[in-house]
């Protein structure tokens, strides 16, 4: 008898300790049923989080009365939120790595609840304090990804689940910005109250998604044998991993910093980029450009589940990252020479970006942990990379707004796309050679 089923019917067991029926069904059912369920639940949870993080970027906040900062008000908001997000990632290296499974659901709801309170403060505080409110908004949200990913890592179908999860931050960003524009244009909600209103719309989805995630059974014994056990990872275990594989991790993190900077620029200033491309006020364009990217990215990344050998999977993931870098550079070059229109270019460059960016958030480090045969959590490596990536994003945004730099957002994005394509292609090649040599020895 399945151990979960035995536990379900064990005589004398208190009702509070019996296995929930849905969890038992998921544990006993077909692996693809579990993958579909886990993918949809994690997709819903992280998509809901985006409604508390990204809607403010749909507004331009132009000519804000009372703002006397040395940089544009919206840029100050973006920097403040990303700075809070970066600090959250640094904290998350410890918190996410050491969090036990039973605390994940409460942590997700509690952290996002704090982020919503910060959005209310953003609406009611004086202009100068609104920037601080966005910092407080980003501070709890940076840990949500690692907590959600903790539910799905270390499974035989983790690539499929993670691909669906990664699709959330591609699709959700456009959807919640479209929702924000709709609230402002159709319900006449002001641009300062719009972020809190958007978050409130998605709160029921968040609760349902977290309840759904809580029903997931832990990885089976067979999955732990194939992908390694994923217990909380103490400080000494984290240090030991970096002592053994630090150079390769450092090269990957450097590439991820550039992918993150490009992705954040494209995401946070999408309204400005689309305006410069001739799509001002077209709310549908945010979703129209992201949904095709999400579908293709999901299909490519999910196909990695067919590669059972962890070393071969690691090679395949590096190849996908390299292909993404080439697509970013090639599509941008085609756009500049007039071979691609604005919408096809944004779709293709977005596809290349997310083929390079998304694996770092899930399957790359999940497979790396499995290939090293070390028990631990991929969330630790994800947060080492994320902390560095968002610090880099803040630095780049500040660089763009230094005195003497007057490049518009569209051309700054093009310049960064070329730099990201060239450098990340080189870094992925170096990383692949390093890890293959390391494993051979």
Short mmCIF file of C-alpha atoms in Angstrom, two decimals:
data_model
loop_
_atom_site.label_atom_id
_atom_site.label_comp_id
_atom_site.label_asym_id
_atom_site.label_seq_id
_atom_site.Cartn_x
_atom_site.Cartn_y
_atom_site.Cartn_z
CA UNK A 1 0.00 0.00 0.00
CA UNK A 2 1.16 3.53 -0.76
CA UNK A 3 2.59 5.08 2.45
CA UNK A 4 0.26 8.06 2.09
CA UNK A 5 -2.73 5.76 1.82
CA UNK A 6 -1.59 3.83 4.86
CA UNK A 7 -1.28 7.05 6.81
CA UNK A 8 -4.73 8.08 5.66
CA UNK A 9 -6.40 5.05 7.26
CA UNK A 10 -4.09 4.44 10.21
CA UNK A 11 -6.31 3.67 13.24
CA UNK A 12 -6.21 6.12 16.07
CA UNK A 13 -4.54 8.84 14.03
CA UNK A 14 -5.83 12.30 15.02
CA UNK A 15 -7.91 13.92 12.30
CA UNK A 16 -5.52 16.88 12.16
CA UNK A 17 -2.67 14.54 11.10
CA UNK A 18 -4.50 12.55 8.44
CA UNK A 19 -3.44 13.09 4.85
CA UNK A 20 -5.89 15.35 2.94
CA UNK A 21 -7.75 13.41 0.22
CA UNK A 22 -6.49 15.64 -2.59
CA UNK A 23 -2.88 15.22 -1.50
CA UNK A 24 -3.33 11.45 -1.34
CA UNK A 25 -4.87 11.43 -4.84
CA UNK A 26 -1.98 13.50 -6.21
CA UNK A 27 0.57 11.19 -4.61
CA UNK A 28 -1.07 8.05 -5.98
CA UNK A 29 -2.11 9.39 -9.38
CA UNK A 30 -0.26 9.74 -12.66
CA UNK A 31 2.88 11.96 -12.48
CA UNK A 32 1.53 14.15 -15.29
CA UNK A 33 -1.63 14.84 -13.31
CA UNK A 34 0.58 16.06 -10.46
CA UNK A 35 2.66 18.12 -12.89
CA UNK A 36 -0.41 19.80 -14.38
CA UNK A 37 -1.90 20.52 -10.97
CA UNK A 38 1.36 21.83 -9.50
CA UNK A 39 2.06 23.92 -12.59
CA UNK A 40 -1.33 25.60 -12.54
CA UNK A 41 -1.26 26.22 -8.78
CA UNK A 42 2.24 27.72 -8.85
CA UNK A 43 1.40 29.75 -11.98
CA UNK A 44 -1.66 31.20 -10.24
CA UNK A 45 0.24 32.00 -7.05
CA UNK A 46 3.08 33.85 -8.76
CA UNK A 47 0.78 35.58 -11.24
CA UNK A 48 -1.21 36.90 -8.29
CA UNK A 49 2.00 38.21 -6.72
CA UNK A 50 2.68 40.24 -9.86
CA UNK A 51 -0.55 42.16 -9.27
CA UNK A 52 1.10 43.61 -6.16
CA UNK A 53 4.42 44.36 -7.82
CA UNK A 54 4.08 45.53 -11.43
CA UNK A 55 0.85 47.52 -11.97
CA UNK A 56 2.44 50.86 -11.06
CA UNK A 57 4.72 50.57 -14.11
CA UNK A 58 1.66 50.89 -16.40
CA UNK A 59 1.34 54.56 -15.39
CA UNK A 60 3.79 57.19 -16.57
CA UNK A 61 3.61 59.49 -13.50
CA UNK A 62 4.57 62.43 -15.70
CA UNK A 63 4.73 65.96 -14.28
CA UNK A 64 3.87 64.93 -10.71
CA UNK A 65 3.13 68.04 -8.67
CA UNK A 66 5.36 68.45 -5.65
CA UNK A 67 8.16 66.12 -6.77
CA UNK A 68 11.52 67.85 -6.39
CA UNK A 69 13.89 64.90 -6.82
CA UNK A 70 16.90 65.10 -9.10
CA UNK A 71 15.61 62.22 -11.23
CA UNK A 72 12.25 61.53 -12.86
CA UNK A 73 9.55 60.46 -10.38
CA UNK A 74 8.77 57.14 -12.07
CA UNK A 75 12.47 56.27 -12.27
CA UNK A 76 12.75 56.98 -8.55
CA UNK A 77 9.80 54.63 -7.94
CA UNK A 78 11.34 51.87 -10.05
CA UNK A 79 14.71 52.19 -8.34
CA UNK A 80 13.10 52.19 -4.89
CA UNK A 81 11.04 49.07 -5.55
CA UNK A 82 13.90 47.17 -7.20
CA UNK A 83 16.17 48.18 -4.32
CA UNK A 84 13.68 46.71 -1.87
CA UNK A 85 13.43 43.63 -4.05
CA UNK A 86 17.23 43.29 -4.11
CA UNK A 87 17.47 43.55 -0.32
CA UNK A 88 14.73 40.92 -0.12
CA UNK A 89 16.76 38.59 -2.34
CA UNK A 90 19.80 39.00 -0.11
CA UNK A 91 17.71 38.17 2.96
CA UNK A 92 16.13 35.31 1.04
CA UNK A 93 19.48 33.50 0.61
CA UNK A 94 19.07 32.52 4.27
CA UNK A 95 15.30 32.61 4.77
CA UNK A 96 14.29 30.67 1.65
CA UNK A 97 17.15 28.15 1.97
CA UNK A 98 16.21 27.30 5.56
CA UNK A 99 12.39 27.51 5.39
CA UNK A 100 10.53 24.31 6.26
CA UNK A 101 7.66 23.24 4.02
CA UNK A 102 4.93 23.72 6.63
CA UNK A 103 5.54 27.49 6.80
CA UNK A 104 5.46 28.29 3.10
CA UNK A 105 1.74 29.04 2.67
CA UNK A 106 1.49 31.42 5.63
CA UNK A 107 4.71 33.10 4.52
CA UNK A 108 3.39 33.75 0.99
CA UNK A 109 0.10 35.29 2.14
CA UNK A 110 1.74 37.28 4.93
CA UNK A 111 4.49 38.75 2.75
CA UNK A 112 2.11 39.70 -0.06
CA UNK A 113 -0.29 41.19 2.49
CA UNK A 114 2.53 43.45 3.71
CA UNK A 115 3.26 44.44 0.11
CA UNK A 116 -0.40 45.46 -0.38
CA UNK A 117 -0.32 47.60 2.77
CA UNK A 118 2.69 49.37 1.23
CA UNK A 119 0.64 50.04 -1.93
CA UNK A 120 -2.09 51.64 0.18
CA UNK A 121 0.59 53.81 1.79
CA UNK A 122 1.78 54.68 -1.73
CA UNK A 123 -1.70 56.02 -2.46
CA UNK A 124 -2.16 58.10 0.71
CA UNK A 125 1.32 59.36 1.65
CA UNK A 126 2.75 62.68 0.47
CA UNK A 127 4.72 62.66 -2.77
CA UNK A 128 8.18 62.43 -1.21
CA UNK A 129 7.14 59.44 0.92
CA UNK A 130 5.62 57.53 -1.98
CA UNK A 131 9.10 56.48 -3.04
CA UNK A 132 9.70 54.96 0.40
CA UNK A 133 6.37 53.13 0.12
CA UNK A 134 7.53 51.45 -3.09
CA UNK A 135 10.73 50.34 -1.34
CA UNK A 136 8.59 48.76 1.38
CA UNK A 137 6.45 47.16 -1.31
CA UNK A 138 9.44 45.44 -2.91
CA UNK A 139 10.95 44.34 0.40
CA UNK A 140 8.65 41.36 1.11
CA UNK A 141 7.95 40.38 -2.50
CA UNK A 142 11.47 39.27 -3.37
CA UNK A 143 11.13 36.08 -1.34
CA UNK A 144 7.93 34.84 -2.99
CA UNK A 145 9.58 33.12 -5.96
CA UNK A 146 11.85 30.94 -3.82
CA UNK A 147 9.02 29.97 -1.48
CA UNK A 148 6.74 28.99 -4.38
CA UNK A 149 9.57 27.13 -6.13
CA UNK A 150 10.16 25.15 -2.95
CA UNK A 151 6.87 23.38 -3.62
CA UNK A 152 7.95 22.12 -7.06
CA UNK A 153 11.72 21.50 -7.07
CA UNK A 154 13.30 18.07 -6.91
CA UNK A 155 10.53 16.25 -8.82
CA UNK A 156 10.80 14.09 -11.91
CA UNK A 157 8.50 16.53 -13.72
CA UNK A 158 10.06 19.67 -12.25
CA UNK A 159 10.91 21.04 -15.72
CA UNK A 160 7.27 20.95 -16.79
CA UNK A 161 6.06 22.50 -13.54
CA UNK A 162 8.84 25.10 -13.56
CA UNK A 163 8.17 26.00 -17.19
CA UNK A 164 4.54 26.74 -16.34
CA UNK A 165 5.70 28.68 -13.28
CA UNK A 166 8.19 30.69 -15.35
CA UNK A 167 5.46 31.50 -17.85
CA UNK A 168 3.72 33.36 -15.02
CA UNK A 169 6.26 36.17 -14.87
CA UNK A 170 6.12 36.54 -18.65
CA UNK A 171 2.33 36.58 -18.97
CA UNK A 172 1.42 38.13 -15.62
CA UNK A 173 3.51 41.25 -16.13
CA UNK A 174 1.58 42.17 -19.25
CA UNK A 175 -1.79 41.11 -17.84
CA UNK A 176 -1.56 43.12 -14.62
CA UNK A 177 -0.32 46.19 -16.51
CA UNK A 178 -3.26 45.84 -18.88
CA UNK A 179 -5.51 45.58 -15.81
CA UNK A 180 -3.94 48.72 -14.38
CA UNK A 181 -4.49 50.68 -17.60
CA UNK A 182 -8.09 49.41 -17.74
CA UNK A 183 -8.76 50.55 -14.15
CA UNK A 184 -7.43 54.02 -14.95
CA UNK A 185 -9.20 54.46 -18.29
CA UNK A 186 -12.55 52.71 -17.65
CA UNK A 187 -13.11 53.09 -13.90
CA UNK A 188 -11.28 56.41 -13.61
CA UNK A 189 -9.11 55.18 -10.74
CA UNK A 190 -6.18 57.54 -10.22
CA UNK A 191 -2.64 56.43 -10.97
CA UNK A 192 -1.69 56.42 -7.26
CA UNK A 193 -4.62 54.22 -6.15
CA UNK A 194 -4.45 51.98 -9.24
CA UNK A 195 -1.65 49.66 -7.91
CA UNK A 196 -3.54 48.89 -4.67
CA UNK A 197 -6.80 48.41 -6.59
CA UNK A 198 -5.13 45.98 -8.99
CA UNK A 199 -3.69 44.00 -6.08
CA UNK A 200 -7.11 43.77 -4.44
CA UNK A 201 -8.57 42.32 -7.64
CA UNK A 202 -6.09 39.43 -7.55
CA UNK A 203 -6.16 38.66 -3.82
CA UNK A 204 -8.85 35.92 -4.09
CA UNK A 205 -6.73 34.18 -6.75
CA UNK A 206 -3.74 34.31 -4.40
CA UNK A 207 -5.63 32.62 -1.55
CA UNK A 208 -6.97 29.86 -3.79
CA UNK A 209 -3.52 29.25 -5.29
CA UNK A 210 -1.82 29.00 -1.89
CA UNK A 211 -4.46 26.54 -0.66
CA UNK A 212 -3.83 24.54 -3.82
CA UNK A 213 -0.06 24.50 -3.33
CA UNK A 214 -0.49 23.29 0.24
CA UNK A 215 -2.09 20.10 -1.11
CA UNK A 216 1.05 19.00 -2.98
CA UNK A 217 2.71 15.84 -1.60
CA UNK A 218 6.48 15.90 -1.06
CA UNK A 219 8.75 14.33 -3.72
CA UNK A 220 8.62 10.54 -3.68
CA UNK A 221 11.54 8.33 -2.67
CA UNK A 222 12.23 7.57 -6.35
CA UNK A 223 12.32 11.28 -7.17
CA UNK A 224 14.69 11.96 -4.28
CA UNK A 225 16.99 9.21 -5.54
CA UNK A 226 17.03 10.69 -9.04
CA UNK A 227 17.02 14.42 -8.24
CA UNK A 228 18.45 14.32 -4.68
CA UNK A 229 16.60 15.15 -1.48
CA UNK A 230 15.77 18.84 -0.99
CA UNK A 231 16.00 19.52 2.76
CA UNK A 232 16.51 23.00 4.23
CA UNK A 233 20.11 24.05 3.57
CA UNK A 234 22.10 25.36 6.56
CA UNK A 235 24.88 27.94 6.27
CA UNK A 236 27.73 25.41 6.31
CA UNK A 237 26.15 23.36 3.52
CA UNK A 238 25.78 26.54 1.44
CA UNK A 239 29.41 27.49 2.02
CA UNK A 240 30.59 23.98 1.14
CA UNK A 241 28.72 24.07 -2.17
CA UNK A 242 30.26 27.41 -3.14
CA UNK A 243 33.74 26.24 -2.15
CA UNK A 244 33.36 23.31 -4.54
CA UNK A 245 31.60 25.01 -7.45
CA UNK A 246 32.11 28.74 -6.81
CA UNK A 247 33.87 29.71 -10.09
CA UNK A 248 31.15 28.15 -12.25
CA UNK A 249 28.38 29.68 -10.16
CA UNK A 250 30.10 33.09 -10.39
CA UNK A 251 30.17 32.95 -14.20
CA UNK A 252 26.49 32.02 -14.31
CA UNK A 253 25.61 34.80 -11.88
CA UNK A 254 27.46 37.36 -14.03
CA UNK A 255 25.37 36.33 -17.06
CA UNK A 256 22.22 36.45 -14.99
CA UNK A 257 22.96 40.01 -13.85
CA UNK A 258 22.79 41.16 -17.47
CA UNK A 259 19.71 39.10 -18.29
CA UNK A 260 17.99 40.55 -15.21
CA UNK A 261 18.97 44.12 -16.06
CA UNK A 262 17.64 43.76 -19.62
CA UNK A 263 14.47 42.04 -18.45
CA UNK A 264 13.79 44.70 -15.78
CA UNK A 265 14.39 47.53 -18.24
CA UNK A 266 11.97 45.93 -20.73
CA UNK A 267 9.42 45.27 -18.00
CA UNK A 268 9.56 48.44 -15.90
CA UNK A 269 9.70 50.85 -18.84
CA UNK A 270 7.55 48.93 -21.30
CA UNK A 271 5.07 51.82 -21.41
CA UNK A 272 7.82 54.23 -22.46
CA UNK A 273 9.34 51.81 -25.00
CA UNK A 274 5.96 51.08 -26.61
CA UNK A 275 5.20 54.81 -26.74
CA UNK A 276 8.46 55.42 -28.60
CA UNK A 277 7.55 52.57 -30.95
CA UNK A 278 4.19 54.25 -31.73
CA UNK A 279 1.85 52.29 -29.45
CA UNK A 280 0.97 54.95 -26.88
CA UNK A 281 -2.20 54.15 -24.90
CA UNK A 282 -2.73 50.72 -26.50
CA UNK A 283 -3.30 48.58 -23.42
CA UNK A 284 -3.64 45.32 -25.38
CA UNK A 285 -0.06 45.49 -26.64
CA UNK A 286 1.36 44.49 -23.24
CA UNK A 287 -0.41 41.13 -23.36
CA UNK A 288 -0.11 40.70 -27.14
CA UNK A 289 3.68 40.82 -26.96
CA UNK A 290 4.06 38.57 -23.93
CA UNK A 291 1.62 35.70 -24.46
CA UNK A 292 3.43 34.28 -27.56
CA UNK A 293 6.72 34.55 -25.65
CA UNK A 294 5.26 32.64 -22.72
CA UNK A 295 3.81 29.85 -24.87
CA UNK A 296 7.01 29.18 -26.82
CA UNK A 297 9.25 29.51 -23.76
CA UNK A 298 7.01 27.12 -21.83
CA UNK A 299 7.15 24.51 -24.61
CA UNK A 300 10.92 24.65 -24.97
CA UNK A 301 11.71 24.55 -21.26
CA UNK A 302 9.10 21.87 -20.52
CA UNK A 303 10.73 19.61 -23.11
CA UNK A 304 13.71 19.26 -20.78
CA UNK A 305 11.66 16.76 -18.77
CA UNK A 306 12.45 14.26 -21.54
CA UNK A 307 16.15 14.37 -20.58
CA UNK A 308 16.48 12.09 -17.56
CA UNK A 309 20.26 12.31 -17.21
CA UNK A 310 21.10 15.39 -15.14
CA UNK A 311 24.43 16.16 -16.83
CA UNK A 312 22.89 15.99 -20.30
CA UNK A 313 20.04 18.17 -19.12
CA UNK A 314 22.57 20.73 -17.86
CA UNK A 315 24.19 20.78 -21.32
CA UNK A 316 20.77 21.25 -22.95
CA UNK A 317 19.91 24.14 -20.62
CA UNK A 318 23.20 25.89 -21.43
CA UNK A 319 22.38 25.46 -25.14
CA UNK A 320 18.96 27.08 -24.62
CA UNK A 321 20.55 30.03 -22.79
CA UNK A 322 23.06 30.45 -25.65
CA UNK A 323 20.27 30.32 -28.24
CA UNK A 324 18.39 32.96 -26.28
CA UNK A 325 21.40 35.28 -26.33
CA UNK A 326 21.77 34.83 -30.11
CA UNK A 327 18.06 35.54 -30.64
CA UNK A 328 18.24 38.76 -28.60
CA UNK A 329 21.12 40.10 -30.68
CA UNK A 330 19.88 38.81 -34.04
CA UNK A 331 16.32 40.11 -33.72
CA UNK A 332 17.53 43.52 -32.55
CA UNK A 333 19.86 43.77 -35.52
CA UNK A 334 17.01 42.80 -37.87
CA UNK A 335 14.77 45.47 -36.30
CA UNK A 336 17.38 48.17 -36.76
CA UNK A 337 17.83 47.22 -40.42
CA UNK A 338 14.06 47.31 -41.00
CA UNK A 339 13.61 43.56 -41.49
CA UNK A 340 11.31 43.31 -38.42
CA UNK A 341 8.48 45.57 -37.31
CA UNK A 342 8.14 46.78 -33.71
CA UNK A 343 5.73 44.07 -32.48
CA UNK A 344 7.57 41.08 -34.06
CA UNK A 345 10.85 42.46 -32.72
CA UNK A 346 9.52 42.81 -29.19
CA UNK A 347 8.16 39.27 -29.36
CA UNK A 348 11.38 37.72 -30.72
CA UNK A 349 13.72 39.72 -28.48
CA UNK A 350 11.43 38.88 -25.55
CA UNK A 351 11.57 35.20 -26.46
CA UNK A 352 15.36 35.30 -26.57
CA UNK A 353 15.45 37.18 -23.28
CA UNK A 354 13.24 34.70 -21.45
CA UNK A 355 14.99 31.66 -22.95
CA UNK A 356 18.13 33.08 -21.36
CA UNK A 357 16.58 34.42 -18.17
CA UNK A 358 13.96 31.85 -17.16
CA UNK A 359 16.23 28.78 -16.74
CA UNK A 360 18.16 30.56 -13.98
CA UNK A 361 14.95 30.85 -11.97
CA UNK A 362 14.20 27.15 -11.99
CA UNK A 363 15.57 24.25 -14.01
CA UNK A 364 19.21 25.30 -14.40
CA UNK A 365 19.99 25.31 -10.68
CA UNK A 366 17.57 22.45 -10.01
CA UNK A 367 19.51 20.24 -12.43
CA UNK A 368 22.85 21.55 -11.17
CA UNK A 369 22.03 20.45 -7.63
CA UNK A 370 20.96 17.06 -8.96
CA UNK A 371 24.10 16.68 -11.08
CA UNK A 372 26.41 17.43 -8.14
CA UNK A 373 24.67 14.69 -6.07
CA UNK A 374 24.48 17.00 -3.06
CA UNK A 375 21.36 17.14 -0.90
CA UNK A 376 20.11 20.71 -0.70
CA UNK A 377 17.80 23.27 -2.21
CA UNK A 378 18.06 24.97 -5.59
CA UNK A 379 16.44 27.99 -3.95
CA UNK A 380 19.80 28.83 -2.38
CA UNK A 381 21.52 29.21 -5.77
CA UNK A 382 18.51 30.97 -7.27
CA UNK A 383 18.70 33.58 -4.53
CA UNK A 384 22.46 34.05 -4.82
CA UNK A 385 21.86 34.82 -8.50
CA UNK A 386 18.74 36.91 -7.89
CA UNK A 387 20.38 39.07 -5.23
CA UNK A 388 23.21 39.87 -7.63
CA UNK A 389 20.85 40.35 -10.56
CA UNK A 390 18.67 42.95 -8.89
CA UNK A 391 21.63 44.86 -7.50
CA UNK A 392 22.85 45.01 -11.09
CA UNK A 393 19.44 46.17 -12.27
CA UNK A 394 19.41 49.05 -9.78
CA UNK A 395 22.95 50.01 -10.79
CA UNK A 396 22.05 50.06 -14.47
CA UNK A 397 18.96 52.18 -13.92
CA UNK A 398 21.03 54.68 -11.96
CA UNK A 399 23.64 54.67 -14.73
CA UNK A 400 20.97 55.44 -17.33
CA UNK A 401 19.97 58.53 -15.34
CA UNK A 402 23.42 59.96 -14.64
CA UNK A 403 23.97 63.59 -15.68
CA UNK A 404 25.05 63.81 -19.30
CA UNK A 405 23.26 60.63 -20.43
CA UNK A 406 20.24 61.58 -22.52
CA UNK A 407 19.55 58.35 -24.45
CA UNK A 408 15.83 57.51 -24.71
CA UNK A 409 14.50 54.23 -23.31
CA UNK A 410 14.14 52.55 -26.70
CA UNK A 411 17.75 53.10 -27.75
CA UNK A 412 19.04 52.32 -24.26
CA UNK A 413 17.18 49.00 -24.49
CA UNK A 414 18.74 48.31 -27.91
CA UNK A 415 22.23 49.09 -26.62
CA UNK A 416 21.76 46.83 -23.61
CA UNK A 417 20.33 44.04 -25.80
CA UNK A 418 23.55 43.89 -27.83
CA UNK A 419 25.73 43.91 -24.72
CA UNK A 420 23.65 41.19 -23.06
CA UNK A 421 23.68 39.00 -26.15
CA UNK A 422 27.46 39.07 -26.58
CA UNK A 423 28.52 38.79 -22.95
CA UNK A 424 25.94 36.17 -21.92
CA UNK A 425 26.79 33.96 -24.88
CA UNK A 426 30.43 34.01 -23.74
CA UNK A 427 29.57 33.40 -20.08
CA UNK A 428 27.30 30.44 -20.87
CA UNK A 429 30.06 28.86 -22.95
CA UNK A 430 32.60 29.27 -20.13
CA UNK A 431 30.14 27.85 -17.59
CA UNK A 432 29.42 24.78 -19.70
CA UNK A 433 33.11 23.99 -20.15
CA UNK A 434 33.77 24.51 -16.42
CA UNK A 435 31.03 22.21 -15.15
CA UNK A 436 31.68 19.47 -17.68
CA UNK A 437 35.37 19.45 -16.75
CA UNK A 438 34.46 19.52 -13.07
CA UNK A 439 32.16 16.52 -13.38
CA UNK A 440 34.68 14.58 -15.50
CA UNK A 441 37.23 14.91 -12.72
#
